[in-house]
Short mmCIF file of C-alpha atoms in Angstrom, two decimals:
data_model
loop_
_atom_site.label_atom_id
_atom_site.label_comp_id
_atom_site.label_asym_id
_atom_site.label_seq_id
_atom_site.Cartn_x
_atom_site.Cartn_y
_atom_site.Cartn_z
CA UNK A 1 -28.89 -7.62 -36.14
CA UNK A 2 -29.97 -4.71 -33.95
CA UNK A 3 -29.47 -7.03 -30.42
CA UNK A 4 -26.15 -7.74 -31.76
CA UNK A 5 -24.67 -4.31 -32.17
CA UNK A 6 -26.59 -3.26 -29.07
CA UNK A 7 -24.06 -6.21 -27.17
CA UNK A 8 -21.38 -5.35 -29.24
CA UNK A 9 -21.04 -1.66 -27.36
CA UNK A 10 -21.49 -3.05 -24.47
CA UNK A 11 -18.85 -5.12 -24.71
CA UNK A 12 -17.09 -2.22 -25.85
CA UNK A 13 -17.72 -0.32 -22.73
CA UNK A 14 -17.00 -2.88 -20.44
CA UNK A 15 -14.01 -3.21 -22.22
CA UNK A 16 -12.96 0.54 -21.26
CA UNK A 17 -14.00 -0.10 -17.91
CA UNK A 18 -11.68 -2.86 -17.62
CA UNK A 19 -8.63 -0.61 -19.07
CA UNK A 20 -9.60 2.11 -16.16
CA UNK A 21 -9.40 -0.70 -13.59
CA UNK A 22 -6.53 -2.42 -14.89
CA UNK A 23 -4.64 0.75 -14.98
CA UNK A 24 -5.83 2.07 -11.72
CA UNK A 25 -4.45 -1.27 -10.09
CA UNK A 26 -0.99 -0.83 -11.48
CA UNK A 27 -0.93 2.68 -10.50
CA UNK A 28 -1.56 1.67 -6.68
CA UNK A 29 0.96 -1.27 -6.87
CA UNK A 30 3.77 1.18 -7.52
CA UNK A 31 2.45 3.51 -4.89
CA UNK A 32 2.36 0.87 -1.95
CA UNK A 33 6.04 0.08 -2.75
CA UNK A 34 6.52 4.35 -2.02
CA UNK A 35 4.29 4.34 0.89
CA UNK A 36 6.21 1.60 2.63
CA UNK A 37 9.88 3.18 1.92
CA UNK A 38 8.07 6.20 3.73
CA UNK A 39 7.01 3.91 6.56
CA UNK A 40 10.30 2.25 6.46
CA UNK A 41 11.95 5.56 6.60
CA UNK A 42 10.23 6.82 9.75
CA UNK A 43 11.08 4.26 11.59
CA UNK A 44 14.16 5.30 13.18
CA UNK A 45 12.28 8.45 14.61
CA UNK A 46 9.79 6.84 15.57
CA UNK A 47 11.93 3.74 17.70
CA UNK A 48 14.07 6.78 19.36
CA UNK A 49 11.29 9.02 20.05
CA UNK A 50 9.86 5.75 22.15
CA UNK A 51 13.04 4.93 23.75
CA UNK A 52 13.01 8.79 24.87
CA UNK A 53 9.75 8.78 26.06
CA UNK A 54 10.27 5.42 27.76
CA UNK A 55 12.91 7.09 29.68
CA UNK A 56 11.61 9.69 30.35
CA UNK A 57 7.92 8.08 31.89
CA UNK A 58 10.53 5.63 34.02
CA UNK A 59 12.81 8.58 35.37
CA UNK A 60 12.55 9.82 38.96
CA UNK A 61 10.94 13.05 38.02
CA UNK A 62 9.85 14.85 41.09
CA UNK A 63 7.08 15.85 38.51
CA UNK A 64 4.26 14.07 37.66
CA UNK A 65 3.42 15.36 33.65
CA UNK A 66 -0.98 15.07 33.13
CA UNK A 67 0.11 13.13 29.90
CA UNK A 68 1.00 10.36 32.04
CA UNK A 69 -1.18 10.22 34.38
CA UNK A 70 -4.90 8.84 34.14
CA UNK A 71 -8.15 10.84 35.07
CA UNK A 72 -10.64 9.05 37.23
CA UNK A 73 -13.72 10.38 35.65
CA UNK A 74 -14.07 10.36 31.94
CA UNK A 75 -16.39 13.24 30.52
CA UNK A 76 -15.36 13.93 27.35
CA UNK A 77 -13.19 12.05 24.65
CA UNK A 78 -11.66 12.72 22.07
CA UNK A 79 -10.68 10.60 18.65
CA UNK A 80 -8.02 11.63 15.90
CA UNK A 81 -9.63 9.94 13.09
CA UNK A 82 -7.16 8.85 9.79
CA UNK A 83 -9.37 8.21 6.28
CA UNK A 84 -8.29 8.15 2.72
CA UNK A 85 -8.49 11.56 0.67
CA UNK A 86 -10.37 9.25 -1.99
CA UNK A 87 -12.84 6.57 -2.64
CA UNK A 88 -12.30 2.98 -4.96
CA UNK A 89 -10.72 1.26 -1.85
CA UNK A 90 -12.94 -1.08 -0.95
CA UNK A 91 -14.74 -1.46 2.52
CA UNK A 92 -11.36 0.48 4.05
CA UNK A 93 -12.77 3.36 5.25
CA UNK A 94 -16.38 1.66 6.02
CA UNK A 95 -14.95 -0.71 8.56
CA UNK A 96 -12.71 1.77 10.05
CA UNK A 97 -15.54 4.12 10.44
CA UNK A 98 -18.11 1.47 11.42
CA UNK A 99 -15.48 0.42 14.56
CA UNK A 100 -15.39 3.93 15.77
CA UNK A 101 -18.89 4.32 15.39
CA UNK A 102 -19.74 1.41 17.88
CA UNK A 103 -17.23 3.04 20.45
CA UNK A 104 -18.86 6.47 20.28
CA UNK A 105 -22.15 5.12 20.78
CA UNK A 106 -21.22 3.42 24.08
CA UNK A 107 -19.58 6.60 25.31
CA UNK A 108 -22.74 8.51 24.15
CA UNK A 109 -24.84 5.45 26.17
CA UNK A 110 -22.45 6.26 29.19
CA UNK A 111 -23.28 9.84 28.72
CA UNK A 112 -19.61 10.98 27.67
CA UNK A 113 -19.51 13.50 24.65
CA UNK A 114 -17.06 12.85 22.16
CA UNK A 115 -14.85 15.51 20.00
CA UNK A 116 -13.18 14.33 17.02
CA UNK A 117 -10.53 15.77 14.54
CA UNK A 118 -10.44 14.33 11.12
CA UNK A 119 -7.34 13.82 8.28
CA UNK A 120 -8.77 12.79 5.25
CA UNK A 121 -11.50 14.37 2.95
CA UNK A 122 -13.43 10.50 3.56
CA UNK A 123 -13.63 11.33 7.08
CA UNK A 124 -14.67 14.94 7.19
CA UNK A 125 -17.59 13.96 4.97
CA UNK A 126 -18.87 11.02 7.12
CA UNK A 127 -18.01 13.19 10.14
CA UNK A 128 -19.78 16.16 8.98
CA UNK A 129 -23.13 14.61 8.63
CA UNK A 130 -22.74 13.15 11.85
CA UNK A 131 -24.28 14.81 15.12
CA UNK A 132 -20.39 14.58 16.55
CA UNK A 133 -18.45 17.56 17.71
CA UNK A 134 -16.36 18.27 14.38
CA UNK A 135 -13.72 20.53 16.57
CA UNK A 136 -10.24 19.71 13.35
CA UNK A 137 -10.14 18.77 10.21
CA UNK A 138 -7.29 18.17 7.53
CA UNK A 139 -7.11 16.91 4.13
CA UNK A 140 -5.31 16.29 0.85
CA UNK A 141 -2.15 14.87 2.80
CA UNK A 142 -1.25 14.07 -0.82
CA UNK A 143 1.45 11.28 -1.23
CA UNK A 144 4.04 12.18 0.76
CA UNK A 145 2.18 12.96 3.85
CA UNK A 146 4.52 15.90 5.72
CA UNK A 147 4.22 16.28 9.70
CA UNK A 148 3.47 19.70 9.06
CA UNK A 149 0.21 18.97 7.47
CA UNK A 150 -0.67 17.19 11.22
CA UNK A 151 0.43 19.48 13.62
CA UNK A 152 -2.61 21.63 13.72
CA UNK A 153 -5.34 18.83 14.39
CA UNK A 154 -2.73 17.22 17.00
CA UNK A 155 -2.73 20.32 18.73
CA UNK A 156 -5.85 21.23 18.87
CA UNK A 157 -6.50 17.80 21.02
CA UNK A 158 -3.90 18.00 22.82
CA UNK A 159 -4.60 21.31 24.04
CA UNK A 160 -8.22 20.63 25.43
CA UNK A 161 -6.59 17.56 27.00
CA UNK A 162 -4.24 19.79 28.82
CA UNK A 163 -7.51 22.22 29.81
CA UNK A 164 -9.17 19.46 31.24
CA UNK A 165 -12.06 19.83 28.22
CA UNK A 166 -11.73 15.96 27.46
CA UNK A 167 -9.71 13.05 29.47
CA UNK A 168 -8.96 10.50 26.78
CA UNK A 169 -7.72 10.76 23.20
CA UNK A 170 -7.69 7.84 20.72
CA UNK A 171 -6.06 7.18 17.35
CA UNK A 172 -8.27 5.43 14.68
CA UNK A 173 -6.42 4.52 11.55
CA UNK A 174 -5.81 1.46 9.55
CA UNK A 175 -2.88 -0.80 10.67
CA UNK A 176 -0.72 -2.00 7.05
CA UNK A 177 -0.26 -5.45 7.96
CA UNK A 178 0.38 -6.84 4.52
CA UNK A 179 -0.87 -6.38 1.16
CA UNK A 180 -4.01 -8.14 1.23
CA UNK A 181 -5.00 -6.83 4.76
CA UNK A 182 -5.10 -3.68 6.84
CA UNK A 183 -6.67 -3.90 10.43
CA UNK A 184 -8.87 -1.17 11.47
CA UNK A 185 -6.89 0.05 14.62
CA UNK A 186 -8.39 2.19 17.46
CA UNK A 187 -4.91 3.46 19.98
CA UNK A 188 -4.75 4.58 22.78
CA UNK A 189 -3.02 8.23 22.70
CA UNK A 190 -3.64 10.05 25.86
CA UNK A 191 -3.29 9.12 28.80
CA UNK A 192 0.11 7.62 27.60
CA UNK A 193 -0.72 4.10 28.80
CA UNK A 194 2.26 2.04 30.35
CA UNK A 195 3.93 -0.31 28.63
CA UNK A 196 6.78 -2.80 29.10
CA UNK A 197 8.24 -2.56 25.53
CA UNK A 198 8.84 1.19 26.97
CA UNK A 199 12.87 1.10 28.57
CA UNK A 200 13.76 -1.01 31.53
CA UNK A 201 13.18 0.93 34.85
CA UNK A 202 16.13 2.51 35.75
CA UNK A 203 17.21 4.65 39.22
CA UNK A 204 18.71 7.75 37.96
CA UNK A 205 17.18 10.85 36.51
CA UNK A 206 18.16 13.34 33.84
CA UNK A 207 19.56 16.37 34.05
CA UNK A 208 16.88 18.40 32.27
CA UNK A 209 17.70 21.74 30.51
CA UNK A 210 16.04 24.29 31.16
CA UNK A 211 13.67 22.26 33.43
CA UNK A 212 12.01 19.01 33.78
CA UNK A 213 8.56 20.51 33.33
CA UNK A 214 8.88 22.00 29.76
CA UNK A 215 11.56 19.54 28.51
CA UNK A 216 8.85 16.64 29.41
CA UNK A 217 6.00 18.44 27.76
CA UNK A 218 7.92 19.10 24.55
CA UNK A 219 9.02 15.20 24.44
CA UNK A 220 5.71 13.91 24.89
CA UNK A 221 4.21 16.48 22.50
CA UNK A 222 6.65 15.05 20.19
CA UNK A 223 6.13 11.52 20.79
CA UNK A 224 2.09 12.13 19.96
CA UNK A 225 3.31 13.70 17.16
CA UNK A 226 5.42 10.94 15.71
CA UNK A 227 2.52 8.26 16.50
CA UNK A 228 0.24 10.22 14.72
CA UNK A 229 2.59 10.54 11.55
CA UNK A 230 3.06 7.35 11.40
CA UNK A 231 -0.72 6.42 11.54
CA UNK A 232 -0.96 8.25 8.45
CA UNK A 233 1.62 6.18 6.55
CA UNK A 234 0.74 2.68 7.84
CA UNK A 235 -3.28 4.77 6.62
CA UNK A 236 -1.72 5.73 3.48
CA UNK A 237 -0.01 2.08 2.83
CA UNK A 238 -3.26 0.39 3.52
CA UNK A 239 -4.60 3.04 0.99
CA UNK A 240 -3.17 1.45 -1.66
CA UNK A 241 -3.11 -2.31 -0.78
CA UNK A 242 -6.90 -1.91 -0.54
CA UNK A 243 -7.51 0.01 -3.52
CA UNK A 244 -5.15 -2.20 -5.37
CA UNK A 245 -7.29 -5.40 -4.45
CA UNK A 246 -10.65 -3.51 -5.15
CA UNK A 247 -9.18 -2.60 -8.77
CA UNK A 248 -7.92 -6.62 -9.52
CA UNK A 249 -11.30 -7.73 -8.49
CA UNK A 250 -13.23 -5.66 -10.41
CA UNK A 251 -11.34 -6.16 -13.14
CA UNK A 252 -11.58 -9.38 -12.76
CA UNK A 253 -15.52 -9.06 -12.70
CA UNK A 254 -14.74 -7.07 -15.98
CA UNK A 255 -13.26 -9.72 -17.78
CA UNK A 256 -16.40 -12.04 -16.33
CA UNK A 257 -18.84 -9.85 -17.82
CA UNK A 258 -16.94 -9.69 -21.40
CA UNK A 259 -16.97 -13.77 -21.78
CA UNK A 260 -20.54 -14.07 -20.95
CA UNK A 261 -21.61 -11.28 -23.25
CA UNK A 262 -19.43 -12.30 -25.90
CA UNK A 263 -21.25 -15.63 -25.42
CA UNK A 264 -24.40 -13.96 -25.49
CA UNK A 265 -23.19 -12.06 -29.13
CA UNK A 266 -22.32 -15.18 -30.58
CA UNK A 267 -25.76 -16.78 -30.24
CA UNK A 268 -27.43 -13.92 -31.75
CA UNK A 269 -25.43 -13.77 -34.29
CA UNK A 270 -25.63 -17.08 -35.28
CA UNK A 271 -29.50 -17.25 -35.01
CA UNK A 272 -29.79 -14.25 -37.33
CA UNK A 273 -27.40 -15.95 -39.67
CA UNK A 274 -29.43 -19.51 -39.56
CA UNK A 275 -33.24 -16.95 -39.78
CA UNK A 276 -31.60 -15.33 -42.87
CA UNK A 277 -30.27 -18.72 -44.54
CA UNK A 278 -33.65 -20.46 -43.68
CA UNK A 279 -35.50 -17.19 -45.06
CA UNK A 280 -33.68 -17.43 -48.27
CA UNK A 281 -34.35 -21.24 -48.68
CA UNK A 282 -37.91 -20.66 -47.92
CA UNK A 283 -37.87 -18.02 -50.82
CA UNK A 284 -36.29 -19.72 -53.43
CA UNK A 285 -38.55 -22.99 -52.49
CA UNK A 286 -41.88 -20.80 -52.97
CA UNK A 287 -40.11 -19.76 -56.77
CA UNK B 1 39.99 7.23 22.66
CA UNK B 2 36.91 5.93 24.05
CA UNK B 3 33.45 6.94 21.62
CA UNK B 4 29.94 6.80 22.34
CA UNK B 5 27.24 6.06 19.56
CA UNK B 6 25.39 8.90 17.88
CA UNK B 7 22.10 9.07 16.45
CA UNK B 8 20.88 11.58 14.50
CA UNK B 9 16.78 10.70 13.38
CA UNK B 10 14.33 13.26 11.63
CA UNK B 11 10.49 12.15 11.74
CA UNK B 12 10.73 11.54 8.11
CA UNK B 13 13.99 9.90 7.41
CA UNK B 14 17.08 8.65 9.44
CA UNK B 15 20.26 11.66 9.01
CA UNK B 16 22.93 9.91 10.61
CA UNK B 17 24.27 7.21 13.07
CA UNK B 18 27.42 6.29 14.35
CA UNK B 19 30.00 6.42 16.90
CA UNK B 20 31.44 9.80 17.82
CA UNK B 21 34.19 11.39 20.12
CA UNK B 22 32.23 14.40 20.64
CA UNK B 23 28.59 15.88 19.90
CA UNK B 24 28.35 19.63 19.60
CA UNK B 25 25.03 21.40 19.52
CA UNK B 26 23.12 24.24 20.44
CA UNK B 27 21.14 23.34 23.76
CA UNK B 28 18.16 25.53 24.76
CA UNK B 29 20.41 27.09 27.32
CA UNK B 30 23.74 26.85 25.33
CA UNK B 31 26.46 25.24 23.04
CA UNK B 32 26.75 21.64 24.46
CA UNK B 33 29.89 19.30 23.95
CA UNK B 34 28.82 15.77 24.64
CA UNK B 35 31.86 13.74 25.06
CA UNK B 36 31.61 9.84 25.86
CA UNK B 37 30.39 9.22 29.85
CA UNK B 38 28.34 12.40 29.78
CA UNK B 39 25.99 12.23 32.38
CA UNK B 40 22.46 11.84 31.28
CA UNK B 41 20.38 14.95 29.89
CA UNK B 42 18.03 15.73 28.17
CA UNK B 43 17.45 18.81 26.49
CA UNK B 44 15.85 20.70 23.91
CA UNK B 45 17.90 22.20 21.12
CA UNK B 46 17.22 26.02 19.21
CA UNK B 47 17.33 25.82 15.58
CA UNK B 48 21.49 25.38 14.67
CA UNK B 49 24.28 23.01 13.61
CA UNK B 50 25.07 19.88 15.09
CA UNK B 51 28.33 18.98 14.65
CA UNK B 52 29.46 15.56 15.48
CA UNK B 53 33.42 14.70 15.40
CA UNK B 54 33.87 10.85 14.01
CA UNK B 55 36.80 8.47 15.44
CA UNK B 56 39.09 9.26 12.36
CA UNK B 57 39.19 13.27 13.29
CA UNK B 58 36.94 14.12 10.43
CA UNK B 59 33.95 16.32 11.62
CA UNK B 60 30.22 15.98 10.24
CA UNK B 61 27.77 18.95 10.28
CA UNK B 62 24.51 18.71 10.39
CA UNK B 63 21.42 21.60 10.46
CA UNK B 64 18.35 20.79 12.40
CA UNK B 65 15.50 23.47 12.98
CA UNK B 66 15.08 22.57 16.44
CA UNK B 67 14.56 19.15 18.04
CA UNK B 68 15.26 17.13 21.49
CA UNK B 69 19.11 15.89 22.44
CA UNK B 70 19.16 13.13 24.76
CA UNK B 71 21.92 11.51 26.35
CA UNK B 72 22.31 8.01 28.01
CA UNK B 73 24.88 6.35 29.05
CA UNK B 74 25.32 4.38 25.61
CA UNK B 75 24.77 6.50 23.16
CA UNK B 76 23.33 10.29 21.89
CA UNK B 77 20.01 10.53 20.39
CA UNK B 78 18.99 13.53 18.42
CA UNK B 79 15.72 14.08 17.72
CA UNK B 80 15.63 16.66 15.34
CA UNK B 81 12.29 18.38 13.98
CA UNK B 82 11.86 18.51 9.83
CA UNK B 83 10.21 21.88 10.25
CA UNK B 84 10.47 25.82 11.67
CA UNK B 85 8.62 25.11 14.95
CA UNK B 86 7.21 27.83 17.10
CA UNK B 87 4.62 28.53 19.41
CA UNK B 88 2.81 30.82 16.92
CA UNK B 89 3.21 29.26 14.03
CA UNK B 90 1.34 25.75 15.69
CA UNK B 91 -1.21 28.03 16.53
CA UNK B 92 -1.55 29.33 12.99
CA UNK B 93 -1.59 25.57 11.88
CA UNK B 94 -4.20 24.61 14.60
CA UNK B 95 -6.18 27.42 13.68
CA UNK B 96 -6.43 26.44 10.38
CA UNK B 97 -7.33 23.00 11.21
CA UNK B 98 -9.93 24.51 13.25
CA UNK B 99 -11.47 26.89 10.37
CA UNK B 100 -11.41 23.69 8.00
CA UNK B 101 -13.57 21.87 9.99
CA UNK B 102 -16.23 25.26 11.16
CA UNK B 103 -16.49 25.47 7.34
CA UNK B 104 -17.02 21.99 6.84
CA UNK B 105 -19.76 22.05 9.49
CA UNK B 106 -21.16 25.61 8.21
CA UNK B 107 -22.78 23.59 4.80
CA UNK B 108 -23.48 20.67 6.36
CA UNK B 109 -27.39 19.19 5.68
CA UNK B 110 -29.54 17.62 8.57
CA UNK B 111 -27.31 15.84 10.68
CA UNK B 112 -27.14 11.94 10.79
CA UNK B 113 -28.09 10.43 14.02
CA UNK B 114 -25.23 8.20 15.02
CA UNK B 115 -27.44 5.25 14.91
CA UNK B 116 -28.78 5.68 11.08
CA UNK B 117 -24.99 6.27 10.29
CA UNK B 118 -24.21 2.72 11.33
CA UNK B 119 -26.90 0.98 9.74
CA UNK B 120 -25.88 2.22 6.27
CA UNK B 121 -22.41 1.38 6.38
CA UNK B 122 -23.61 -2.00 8.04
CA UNK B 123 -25.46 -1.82 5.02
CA UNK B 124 -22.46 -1.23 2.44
CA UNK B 125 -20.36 -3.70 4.54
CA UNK B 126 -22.97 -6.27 3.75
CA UNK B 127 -23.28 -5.76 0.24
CA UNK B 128 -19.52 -5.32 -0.46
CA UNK B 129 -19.47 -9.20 1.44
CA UNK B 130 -22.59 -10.15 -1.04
CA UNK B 131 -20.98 -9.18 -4.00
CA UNK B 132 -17.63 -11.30 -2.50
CA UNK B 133 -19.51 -14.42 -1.83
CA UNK B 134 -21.11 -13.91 -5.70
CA UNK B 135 -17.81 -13.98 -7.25
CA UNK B 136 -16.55 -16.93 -5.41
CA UNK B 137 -19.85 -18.68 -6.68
CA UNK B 138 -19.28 -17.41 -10.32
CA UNK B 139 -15.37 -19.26 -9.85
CA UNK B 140 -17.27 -22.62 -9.61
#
């Protein structure tokens, strides 16, 4: 019987391992449900600040702002990169990673260096290893990511954008589309590029207090800052979807490997059964 | 009495909206009184009350540390920022952001070469789609 009770804790084990999962699953389900009030919550901010900075891009400003406007020679990028604090969520970070990864190697082929700021313990490990420019880092947004926690690496690009040191700056983060998948997203930050969902051009301008140059510069500082924040949540939603649909499949895979092991139990346990009946037959045939 | 719609938004939750006879708050160079067909402005605010008088008389109050008031012809958007905001304080922040990452770099082993980086998550990729494609085989 020693096969038998050498299945039998295996069983056991995989058992526990299926309990982890299970629980692990139900843990993220209630989480994604928080993460999208957050998103959901956000939103207002985030529609105004874009109506604001619609306006303001479309105003007659007798002043052009360098967040608007777009460099002719690229030297230098730079990429805000949004990861996961922590692992069990599937090929999420991979893909994202993997789809940045191609884009900095054709700006390295082009000869353009590349600076990047990372949120997200997953990132700043991959990052770090990495012959990149590691100029920001964050981590341990927690669950209820706050914009605090963002403004440092946000300004940190967006002053060597102002300097001149690099003349793009791109958002990577994964896009929540619904629970079963998340898009890896790579945005456009800097320069703002135009868009027609921005405010209908319009013939007036603003009076700006104290003046147009500072009042500009602290709404589009703003508006980078909201776009960011919200990467993080849509990040933080996919988070959990992923990691959610990880945890069912391997416990599904869990509950695989119990039936064919029990299988496996049975048989041995009926062959030592039918050895031990035979064996005493045999011996009371030789008496 | 004519009224003009008021938002109030915070980056991490909505404060208030309505519609508003006037919109008092503390512009960057003074107290403001927005009253329906205000020009349009835009301004940023110090750290104060907004006070915002509804169509029945009553009068809401409201703190924000700072923020962006903007009016349009429609309606009064304020912007207001969830945190203490100053020039110093961002630097501390970005500073720290900065420190993070010199540290992260300071016990860092050989560096990767971009292109070795790829091939191992192209690596993990494929095995995370081999171990898919089992499973679905296992179902039948």
């Amino acid at each position: 019987m020693a096969g038998a009770r050498e299945i039998r804790t295996k069983i056991k084990s995989v058992a526990n391992t299926r309990k982890v999962t299970r629980a692990l699953e139900m843990v993220s389900a209630s989480k994604i449900r928080k993460a999208q009030e957050l998103m959901r919550a956000s939103r207002p901010y985030a529609r105004a600040m874009r109506q604001v900075a619609g306006h303001v891009a479309r105003a007659n400003t007798e002043f052009k702002h360098p967040f608007l406007t777009a460099r002719e020679s690229v030297k230098r990028v730079g990429y805000i990169i949004i990861s996961t604090d922590r692992g069990l969520c599937g090929g999420l970070n991979s893909n994202l990673f993997r789809k940045l990864l191609a884009e900095i190697r054709e700006w390295n082929e082009k000869n353009v260096e590349v600076d990047i700021v990372a949120i997200g313990t997953k990132a700043n490990v991959f990052f770090r290893r990495l012959k990149v420019n590691l100029v920001g880092s964050a981590s341990h947004l927690g669950e209820k990511p706050k914009v605090e926690q963002l403004i440092g690496v946000i300004k940190i690009m967006l002053d060597s954008y102002s300097t001149g040191s690099i003349d793009r700056l791109t958002l990577a983060y994964n896009d929540f589309v619904n629970t079963m998948t998340q898009k890896p997203t790579l945005d456009q930050l800097l320069p703002l590029p135009p868009s027609d969902t921005l405010a209908t051009a319009h013939d007036w301008d603003y009076l700006y207090e104290p003046d147009a140059e500072s009042v500009l510069e602290h709404v589009l500082t703003r508006y980078i800052e909201s776009l960011v924040y919200q990467a993080t949540l849509e990040n933080l939603a996919s988070e959990h979807a992923a990691r959610m649909v990880a945890m069912k499949s391997a416990g599904d895979n869990a509950k695989k490997a119990i039936d064919s092991l029990t299988l496996v139990y049975n048989k041995v346990r009926q062959a030592a059964i039918t050895q031990e009946i035979s064996e005493i037959v045999g011996g009371a045939a030789a008496v | 009495m004519s009224t003009i719609r008021c938002d109030i938004v915070g980056a991490e939750s909505e404060i208030f909206h309505g519609q508003a006879k006037l919109v008092i708050a503390t512009g960057e160079a003074g107290e403001l009184g927005i009253a329906p067909r205000h020009a349009p402005l835009i301004t940023r605010l110090k750290p104060g009350q907004v006070r915002v008088q509804l169509e029945n008389g009553e009068e809401q109050c409201f703190y924000v540390s700072g923020g962006i008031l903007e009016v349009q012809p429609q309606v009064v958007t304020v912007l207001a920022d969830t945190a203490i905001r100053a020039r110093d304080l961002d630097e501390a922040s970005a500073r720290r952001a900065k420190e993070n990452a010199e540290r992260l770099l300071a016990n860092r082993a050989d560096a990767v070469e971009i292109a070795q980086a790829q091939a191992e998550l192209l690596q993990a990729v494929a095995q995370l789609r081999a171990i898919e494609q089992l499973r679905k085989q296992m179902r039948h």
